[in-house]
């Protein structure tokens, strides 16, 4: 896969991630050595914060509301943060999930394949209650193509958001990785897809246009998703010029 330069982004942070290759390219493509000598910190919390292989009860207390990550963020920052949540899960699935390449990490990604993968993420996020009540799907789907065509790893999260650690949730903070676990219902160090994710992707792939339109209506509507595909195609074309 060719090198993709990260688009410079606006927003409240003046620290922009440096251009970098997608993880599939920068980490040696088809290598099967995904451990790198250590495990992500999410696995060290499996007993205290996870239940049944998914984000579960917090040690000694209750889970925060699934949409609590949005507290204190402006609407534009919310749209960027949830886009980053998707991107970082794609990175985690490659690095820690047995080399599962999807979304912007798929070396053969197209606007349609990326759109379908992102649709699954959005539907699962809605089902999990991760989307806050004041959410605008129109604004989110307009913003997402600026981010989701690019790789995004933990170092980028630290640069953009000032930190990334699942333990932040225990102190009332937010974590991209933790929220992704609540969406996909699987830990990042479990290879492959979770059951809900796999079933939903099967519906999108084999259910025909009618099924896809039905799912799109749950998260903004078909008109917005058609516009997203158009914007993704333009964004992917731009990144491949470099």
PDB file of C-alpha atoms in Angstrom:
ATOM      1  CA  UNK A   1       0.000   0.000   0.000  1.00  0.00           C
ATOM      2  CA  UNK A   2       1.301   3.396  -0.926  1.00  0.00           C
ATOM      3  CA  UNK A   3       2.133   6.097   1.542  1.00  0.00           C
ATOM      4  CA  UNK A   4      -0.758   8.274   2.676  1.00  0.00           C
ATOM      5  CA  UNK A   5       0.026  11.753   3.953  1.00  0.00           C
ATOM      6  CA  UNK A   6      -2.264  12.869   6.753  1.00  0.00           C
ATOM      7  CA  UNK A   7      -4.329  15.887   5.884  1.00  0.00           C
ATOM      8  CA  UNK A   8      -3.641  18.904   8.102  1.00  0.00           C
ATOM      9  CA  UNK A   9      -6.671  19.547  10.257  1.00  0.00           C
ATOM     10  CA  UNK A  10      -8.131  22.581  11.929  1.00  0.00           C
ATOM     11  CA  UNK A  11      -9.639  22.630  15.394  1.00  0.00           C
ATOM     12  CA  UNK A  12      -8.685  23.690  18.868  1.00  0.00           C
ATOM     13  CA  UNK A  13      -5.392  21.820  18.964  1.00  0.00           C
ATOM     14  CA  UNK A  14      -2.344  23.409  17.359  1.00  0.00           C
ATOM     15  CA  UNK A  15      -0.409  20.150  17.599  1.00  0.00           C
ATOM     16  CA  UNK A  16      -1.099  18.273  14.376  1.00  0.00           C
ATOM     17  CA  UNK A  17      -0.098  14.635  13.852  1.00  0.00           C
ATOM     18  CA  UNK A  18       2.867  14.213  11.564  1.00  0.00           C
ATOM     19  CA  UNK A  19       2.270  12.631   8.148  1.00  0.00           C
ATOM     20  CA  UNK A  20       2.707   8.867   8.429  1.00  0.00           C
ATOM     21  CA  UNK A  21       2.025   5.700   6.541  1.00  0.00           C
ATOM     22  CA  UNK A  22      -1.062   3.626   7.228  1.00  0.00           C
ATOM     23  CA  UNK A  23      -0.251   0.988   9.810  1.00  0.00           C
ATOM     24  CA  UNK A  24      -0.377  -1.827   7.254  1.00  0.00           C
ATOM     25  CA  UNK A  25       2.488  -0.228   5.395  1.00  0.00           C
ATOM     26  CA  UNK A  26       4.475   1.273   8.255  1.00  0.00           C
ATOM     27  CA  UNK A  27       4.503  -1.945  10.277  1.00  0.00           C
ATOM     28  CA  UNK A  28       5.695  -4.244   7.546  1.00  0.00           C
ATOM     29  CA  UNK A  29       2.542  -5.280   5.694  1.00  0.00           C
ATOM     30  CA  UNK A  30       1.849  -8.959   6.092  1.00  0.00           C
ATOM     31  CA  UNK A  31       3.986  -9.618   9.153  1.00  0.00           C
ATOM     32  CA  UNK A  32       2.319 -11.904  11.659  1.00  0.00           C
ATOM     33  CA  UNK A  33       4.308 -10.605  14.636  1.00  0.00           C
ATOM     34  CA  UNK A  34       1.694  -8.362  16.210  1.00  0.00           C
ATOM     35  CA  UNK A  35       2.799  -8.453  19.836  1.00  0.00           C
ATOM     36  CA  UNK A  36       5.866  -6.188  19.605  1.00  0.00           C
ATOM     37  CA  UNK A  37       6.929  -7.573  22.987  1.00  0.00           C
ATOM     38  CA  UNK A  38       3.982  -6.188  24.991  1.00  0.00           C
ATOM     39  CA  UNK A  39       0.213  -6.052  25.070  1.00  0.00           C
ATOM     40  CA  UNK A  40      -1.998  -2.955  24.923  1.00  0.00           C
ATOM     41  CA  UNK A  41      -3.000  -1.638  28.330  1.00  0.00           C
ATOM     42  CA  UNK A  42      -6.621  -2.550  27.658  1.00  0.00           C
ATOM     43  CA  UNK A  43      -5.779  -6.235  28.196  1.00  0.00           C
ATOM     44  CA  UNK A  44      -4.338  -5.482  31.640  1.00  0.00           C
ATOM     45  CA  UNK A  45      -7.760  -4.189  32.659  1.00  0.00           C
ATOM     46  CA  UNK A  46      -9.685  -7.238  31.476  1.00  0.00           C
ATOM     47  CA  UNK A  47     -10.480  -8.391  35.018  1.00  0.00           C
ATOM     48  CA  UNK A  48     -11.397  -5.017  36.510  1.00  0.00           C
ATOM     49  CA  UNK A  49     -13.165  -3.276  33.622  1.00  0.00           C
ATOM     50  CA  UNK A  50     -14.304  -5.996  31.204  1.00  0.00           C
ATOM     51  CA  UNK A  51     -17.016  -8.592  31.418  1.00  0.00           C
ATOM     52  CA  UNK A  52     -17.681 -11.382  28.947  1.00  0.00           C
ATOM     53  CA  UNK A  53     -14.997 -10.136  26.566  1.00  0.00           C
ATOM     54  CA  UNK A  54     -16.564  -6.702  26.255  1.00  0.00           C
ATOM     55  CA  UNK A  55     -16.534  -3.456  28.166  1.00  0.00           C
ATOM     56  CA  UNK A  56     -18.362  -4.288  31.375  1.00  0.00           C
ATOM     57  CA  UNK A  57     -18.612  -3.347  35.017  1.00  0.00           C
ATOM     58  CA  UNK A  58     -16.067  -0.974  36.458  1.00  0.00           C
ATOM     59  CA  UNK A  59     -14.231  -2.277  39.496  1.00  0.00           C
ATOM     60  CA  UNK A  60     -16.318  -1.450  42.549  1.00  0.00           C
ATOM     61  CA  UNK A  61     -18.850   0.771  40.725  1.00  0.00           C
ATOM     62  CA  UNK A  62     -21.054   1.268  37.717  1.00  0.00           C
ATOM     63  CA  UNK A  63     -20.164   1.919  34.136  1.00  0.00           C
ATOM     64  CA  UNK A  64     -20.231   5.533  32.997  1.00  0.00           C
ATOM     65  CA  UNK A  65     -22.983   6.314  30.518  1.00  0.00           C
ATOM     66  CA  UNK A  66     -21.909   5.086  27.069  1.00  0.00           C
ATOM     67  CA  UNK A  67     -22.132   8.634  25.714  1.00  0.00           C
ATOM     68  CA  UNK A  68     -20.229  10.209  28.640  1.00  0.00           C
ATOM     69  CA  UNK A  69     -17.175  10.654  26.380  1.00  0.00           C
ATOM     70  CA  UNK A  70     -18.977  13.586  24.728  1.00  0.00           C
ATOM     71  CA  UNK A  71     -19.264  15.632  27.933  1.00  0.00           C
ATOM     72  CA  UNK A  72     -17.262  18.842  27.693  1.00  0.00           C
ATOM     73  CA  UNK A  73     -16.559  18.602  23.954  1.00  0.00           C
ATOM     74  CA  UNK A  74     -17.901  21.059  21.400  1.00  0.00           C
ATOM     75  CA  UNK A  75     -19.924  19.536  18.508  1.00  0.00           C
ATOM     76  CA  UNK A  76     -17.009  19.731  16.016  1.00  0.00           C
ATOM     77  CA  UNK A  77     -14.690  18.088  18.537  1.00  0.00           C
ATOM     78  CA  UNK A  78     -17.268  15.353  19.150  1.00  0.00           C
ATOM     79  CA  UNK A  79     -17.388  14.545  15.441  1.00  0.00           C
ATOM     80  CA  UNK A  80     -13.612  14.432  15.234  1.00  0.00           C
ATOM     81  CA  UNK A  81     -13.309  12.363  18.430  1.00  0.00           C
ATOM     82  CA  UNK A  82     -15.762   9.668  17.302  1.00  0.00           C
ATOM     83  CA  UNK A  83     -14.074   9.556  13.884  1.00  0.00           C
ATOM     84  CA  UNK A  84     -10.759   9.066  15.700  1.00  0.00           C
ATOM     85  CA  UNK A  85     -12.396   6.332  17.792  1.00  0.00           C
ATOM     86  CA  UNK A  86     -13.149   4.416  14.589  1.00  0.00           C
ATOM     87  CA  UNK A  87      -9.687   5.062  13.158  1.00  0.00           C
ATOM     88  CA  UNK A  88      -7.869   3.949  16.287  1.00  0.00           C
ATOM     89  CA  UNK A  89      -9.929   0.754  16.515  1.00  0.00           C
ATOM     90  CA  UNK A  90      -8.890  -0.041  12.937  1.00  0.00           C
ATOM     91  CA  UNK A  91      -5.282   0.463  14.043  1.00  0.00           C
ATOM     92  CA  UNK A  92      -5.779  -1.706  17.141  1.00  0.00           C
ATOM     93  CA  UNK A  93      -7.404  -4.464  15.084  1.00  0.00           C
ATOM     94  CA  UNK A  94      -4.337  -4.531  12.861  1.00  0.00           C
ATOM     95  CA  UNK A  95      -1.729  -4.300  15.618  1.00  0.00           C
ATOM     96  CA  UNK A  96      -3.397  -6.330  18.383  1.00  0.00           C
ATOM     97  CA  UNK A  97      -6.319  -8.162  16.775  1.00  0.00           C
ATOM     98  CA  UNK A  98      -4.415 -10.659  14.676  1.00  0.00           C
ATOM     99  CA  UNK A  99      -3.796  -8.405  11.700  1.00  0.00           C
ATOM    100  CA  UNK A 100      -7.451  -7.711  10.878  1.00  0.00           C
ATOM    101  CA  UNK A 101      -7.275  -5.063   8.133  1.00  0.00           C
ATOM    102  CA  UNK A 102     -10.411  -3.011   7.610  1.00  0.00           C
ATOM    103  CA  UNK A 103     -11.454   0.563   6.968  1.00  0.00           C
ATOM    104  CA  UNK A 104      -8.478   2.761   6.011  1.00  0.00           C
ATOM    105  CA  UNK A 105      -6.123  -0.149   6.834  1.00  0.00           C
ATOM    106  CA  UNK A 106      -7.493  -2.309   4.025  1.00  0.00           C
ATOM    107  CA  UNK A 107      -4.815  -2.095   1.287  1.00  0.00           C
ATOM    108  CA  UNK A 108      -7.565  -2.372  -1.343  1.00  0.00           C
ATOM    109  CA  UNK A 109      -9.910   0.128   0.299  1.00  0.00           C
ATOM    110  CA  UNK A 110     -12.454   1.872  -1.896  1.00  0.00           C
ATOM    111  CA  UNK A 111     -15.032   4.500  -1.018  1.00  0.00           C
ATOM    112  CA  UNK A 112     -17.671   1.756  -0.941  1.00  0.00           C
ATOM    113  CA  UNK A 113     -15.700  -0.675   1.241  1.00  0.00           C
ATOM    114  CA  UNK A 114     -14.716   2.099   3.644  1.00  0.00           C
ATOM    115  CA  UNK A 115     -18.287   3.412   3.686  1.00  0.00           C
ATOM    116  CA  UNK A 116     -19.683  -0.052   4.475  1.00  0.00           C
ATOM    117  CA  UNK A 117     -17.173  -0.575   7.284  1.00  0.00           C
ATOM    118  CA  UNK A 118     -17.957   2.841   8.738  1.00  0.00           C
ATOM    119  CA  UNK A 119     -21.689   2.177   8.430  1.00  0.00           C
ATOM    120  CA  UNK A 120     -21.258  -0.902  10.626  1.00  0.00           C
ATOM    121  CA  UNK A 121     -19.359   1.201  13.169  1.00  0.00           C
ATOM    122  CA  UNK A 122     -22.067   3.874  13.231  1.00  0.00           C
ATOM    123  CA  UNK A 123     -24.942   1.397  13.579  1.00  0.00           C
ATOM    124  CA  UNK A 124     -23.141  -0.425  16.400  1.00  0.00           C
ATOM    125  CA  UNK A 125     -22.370   2.907  18.094  1.00  0.00           C
ATOM    126  CA  UNK A 126     -26.037   3.866  17.920  1.00  0.00           C
ATOM    127  CA  UNK A 127     -27.139   0.493  19.304  1.00  0.00           C
ATOM    128  CA  UNK A 128     -24.629   0.765  22.149  1.00  0.00           C
ATOM    129  CA  UNK A 129     -25.906   4.195  23.219  1.00  0.00           C
ATOM    130  CA  UNK A 130     -22.535   5.772  22.492  1.00  0.00           C
ATOM    131  CA  UNK A 131     -24.068   8.566  20.397  1.00  0.00           C
ATOM    132  CA  UNK A 132     -25.132  11.496  22.637  1.00  0.00           C
ATOM    133  CA  UNK A 133     -28.727  12.817  22.492  1.00  0.00           C
ATOM    134  CA  UNK A 134     -27.828  16.116  20.794  1.00  0.00           C
ATOM    135  CA  UNK A 135     -26.000  14.367  17.951  1.00  0.00           C
ATOM    136  CA  UNK A 136     -26.257  15.601  14.353  1.00  0.00           C
ATOM    137  CA  UNK A 137     -25.687  12.763  11.894  1.00  0.00           C
ATOM    138  CA  UNK A 138     -25.653  15.301   9.079  1.00  0.00           C
ATOM    139  CA  UNK A 139     -22.768  17.266  10.582  1.00  0.00           C
ATOM    140  CA  UNK A 140     -20.915  14.109  11.650  1.00  0.00           C
ATOM    141  CA  UNK A 141     -21.076  12.454   8.223  1.00  0.00           C
ATOM    142  CA  UNK A 142     -19.970  15.702   6.620  1.00  0.00           C
ATOM    143  CA  UNK A 143     -16.929  15.868   8.919  1.00  0.00           C
ATOM    144  CA  UNK A 144     -15.927  12.172   8.968  1.00  0.00           C
ATOM    145  CA  UNK A 145     -14.298  11.952   5.486  1.00  0.00           C
ATOM    146  CA  UNK A 146     -11.661  14.452   6.625  1.00  0.00           C
ATOM    147  CA  UNK A 147     -10.440  11.823   9.104  1.00  0.00           C
ATOM    148  CA  UNK A 148     -11.440   8.248   8.375  1.00  0.00           C
ATOM    149  CA  UNK A 149      -9.383   7.802   5.204  1.00  0.00           C
ATOM    150  CA  UNK A 150      -6.231   8.120   7.325  1.00  0.00           C
ATOM    151  CA  UNK A 151      -4.398   5.898   9.776  1.00  0.00           C
ATOM    152  CA  UNK A 152      -4.593   6.952  13.423  1.00  0.00           C
ATOM    153  CA  UNK A 153      -2.747   5.321  16.304  1.00  0.00           C
ATOM    154  CA  UNK A 154      -2.285   5.921  20.020  1.00  0.00           C
ATOM    155  CA  UNK A 155       0.543   8.422  19.549  1.00  0.00           C
ATOM    156  CA  UNK A 156      -1.779  10.501  17.346  1.00  0.00           C
ATOM    157  CA  UNK A 157      -4.463  10.354  20.039  1.00  0.00           C
ATOM    158  CA  UNK A 158      -2.002  11.592  22.646  1.00  0.00           C
ATOM    159  CA  UNK A 159      -0.966  14.439  20.366  1.00  0.00           C
ATOM    160  CA  UNK A 160      -4.490  15.508  19.499  1.00  0.00           C
ATOM    161  CA  UNK A 161      -6.362  14.877  22.742  1.00  0.00           C
ATOM    162  CA  UNK A 162      -3.604  15.182  25.333  1.00  0.00           C
ATOM    163  CA  UNK A 163      -3.631  11.512  26.282  1.00  0.00           C
ATOM    164  CA  UNK A 164      -5.174   8.100  25.606  1.00  0.00           C
ATOM    165  CA  UNK A 165      -5.540   5.591  28.396  1.00  0.00           C
ATOM    166  CA  UNK A 166      -8.487   3.368  29.300  1.00  0.00           C
ATOM    167  CA  UNK A 167      -7.807   4.121  32.977  1.00  0.00           C
ATOM    168  CA  UNK A 168      -8.977   7.690  32.265  1.00  0.00           C
ATOM    169  CA  UNK A 169     -12.541   6.386  32.264  1.00  0.00           C
ATOM    170  CA  UNK A 170     -12.257   5.365  35.900  1.00  0.00           C
ATOM    171  CA  UNK A 171     -11.495   9.000  36.762  1.00  0.00           C
ATOM    172  CA  UNK A 172     -14.374  10.422  34.721  1.00  0.00           C
ATOM    173  CA  UNK A 173     -12.345  11.004  31.560  1.00  0.00           C
ATOM    174  CA  UNK A 174     -12.639   9.562  28.084  1.00  0.00           C
ATOM    175  CA  UNK A 175     -10.781   6.926  26.081  1.00  0.00           C
ATOM    176  CA  UNK A 176     -11.019   6.194  22.370  1.00  0.00           C
ATOM    177  CA  UNK A 177     -10.037   2.572  22.946  1.00  0.00           C
ATOM    178  CA  UNK A 178     -12.525   2.029  25.760  1.00  0.00           C
ATOM    179  CA  UNK A 179     -15.389   3.550  23.768  1.00  0.00           C
ATOM    180  CA  UNK A 180     -14.549   1.353  20.771  1.00  0.00           C
ATOM    181  CA  UNK A 181     -14.780  -1.683  23.043  1.00  0.00           C
ATOM    182  CA  UNK A 182     -18.261  -0.622  24.051  1.00  0.00           C
ATOM    183  CA  UNK A 183     -19.200  -0.252  20.395  1.00  0.00           C
ATOM    184  CA  UNK A 184     -17.741  -3.493  19.038  1.00  0.00           C
ATOM    185  CA  UNK A 185     -18.271  -5.487  22.274  1.00  0.00           C
ATOM    186  CA  UNK A 186     -14.843  -7.091  22.024  1.00  0.00           C
ATOM    187  CA  UNK A 187     -11.450  -6.269  23.505  1.00  0.00           C
ATOM    188  CA  UNK A 188      -8.781  -5.034  21.145  1.00  0.00           C
ATOM    189  CA  UNK A 189      -6.544  -8.020  21.878  1.00  0.00           C
ATOM    190  CA  UNK A 190      -9.153 -10.559  20.730  1.00  0.00           C
ATOM    191  CA  UNK A 191      -8.414 -11.565  17.103  1.00  0.00           C
ATOM    192  CA  UNK A 192     -11.064 -11.033  14.445  1.00  0.00           C
ATOM    193  CA  UNK A 193     -14.554  -9.611  14.667  1.00  0.00           C
ATOM    194  CA  UNK A 194     -17.021  -9.888  17.486  1.00  0.00           C
ATOM    195  CA  UNK A 195     -20.299 -11.695  16.845  1.00  0.00           C
ATOM    196  CA  UNK A 196     -22.434  -8.544  16.522  1.00  0.00           C
ATOM    197  CA  UNK A 197     -19.898  -6.890  14.242  1.00  0.00           C
ATOM    198  CA  UNK A 198     -19.598  -9.937  12.015  1.00  0.00           C
ATOM    199  CA  UNK A 199     -23.348 -10.395  11.727  1.00  0.00           C
ATOM    200  CA  UNK A 200     -23.901  -6.750  10.857  1.00  0.00           C
ATOM    201  CA  UNK A 201     -21.173  -6.776   8.217  1.00  0.00           C
ATOM    202  CA  UNK A 202     -22.794  -9.887   6.743  1.00  0.00           C
ATOM    203  CA  UNK A 203     -26.117  -8.069   6.516  1.00  0.00           C
ATOM    204  CA  UNK A 204     -24.473  -5.109   4.793  1.00  0.00           C
ATOM    205  CA  UNK A 205     -22.563  -7.324   2.341  1.00  0.00           C
ATOM    206  CA  UNK A 206     -25.321  -9.773   1.414  1.00  0.00           C
ATOM    207  CA  UNK A 207     -28.575  -8.058   2.329  1.00  0.00           C
ATOM    208  CA  UNK A 208     -28.795  -6.054  -0.871  1.00  0.00           C
ATOM    209  CA  UNK A 209     -29.430  -2.362  -1.349  1.00  0.00           C
ATOM    210  CA  UNK A 210     -32.711  -2.554   0.549  1.00  0.00           C
ATOM    211  CA  UNK A 211     -31.032  -3.775   3.718  1.00  0.00           C
ATOM    212  CA  UNK A 212     -28.280  -1.183   3.422  1.00  0.00           C
ATOM    213  CA  UNK A 213     -30.828   1.607   3.011  1.00  0.00           C
ATOM    214  CA  UNK A 214     -32.665   0.315   6.089  1.00  0.00           C
ATOM    215  CA  UNK A 215     -29.472   0.508   8.154  1.00  0.00           C
ATOM    216  CA  UNK A 216     -28.578   3.920   6.766  1.00  0.00           C
ATOM    217  CA  UNK A 217     -31.947   5.256   7.944  1.00  0.00           C
ATOM    218  CA  UNK A 218     -30.906   4.410  11.500  1.00  0.00           C
ATOM    219  CA  UNK A 219     -27.866   6.702  11.275  1.00  0.00           C
ATOM    220  CA  UNK A 220     -28.786   9.734   9.220  1.00  0.00           C
ATOM    221  CA  UNK A 221     -30.487   8.451   6.088  1.00  0.00           C
ATOM    222  CA  UNK A 222     -29.506   7.302   2.617  1.00  0.00           C
ATOM    223  CA  UNK A 223     -29.058  10.793   1.200  1.00  0.00           C
ATOM    224  CA  UNK A 224     -26.381  11.613   3.761  1.00  0.00           C
ATOM    225  CA  UNK A 225     -24.622   8.284   3.185  1.00  0.00           C
ATOM    226  CA  UNK A 226     -24.613   8.825  -0.583  1.00  0.00           C
ATOM    227  CA  UNK A 227     -22.926  12.184   0.045  1.00  0.00           C
ATOM    228  CA  UNK A 228     -20.450  10.483   2.409  1.00  0.00           C
ATOM    229  CA  UNK A 229     -19.460   7.997  -0.303  1.00  0.00           C
ATOM    230  CA  UNK A 230     -18.905  10.857  -2.737  1.00  0.00           C
ATOM    231  CA  UNK A 231     -16.733  12.685  -0.212  1.00  0.00           C
ATOM    232  CA  UNK A 232     -14.798   9.504   0.647  1.00  0.00           C
ATOM    233  CA  UNK A 233     -14.062   8.916  -3.020  1.00  0.00           C
ATOM    234  CA  UNK A 234     -12.652  12.415  -3.337  1.00  0.00           C
ATOM    235  CA  UNK A 235     -10.618  12.087  -0.140  1.00  0.00           C
ATOM    236  CA  UNK A 236      -9.147   8.718  -1.164  1.00  0.00           C
ATOM    237  CA  UNK A 237      -8.271  10.082  -4.596  1.00  0.00           C
ATOM    238  CA  UNK A 238      -6.484  13.038  -2.995  1.00  0.00           C
ATOM    239  CA  UNK A 239      -4.444  10.857  -0.617  1.00  0.00           C
ATOM    240  CA  UNK A 240      -3.286   8.599  -3.448  1.00  0.00           C
ATOM    241  CA  UNK A 241      -1.723  11.480  -5.308  1.00  0.00           C
ATOM    242  CA  UNK A 242       1.139  11.532  -2.777  1.00  0.00           C
TER     243      UNK A 242
END
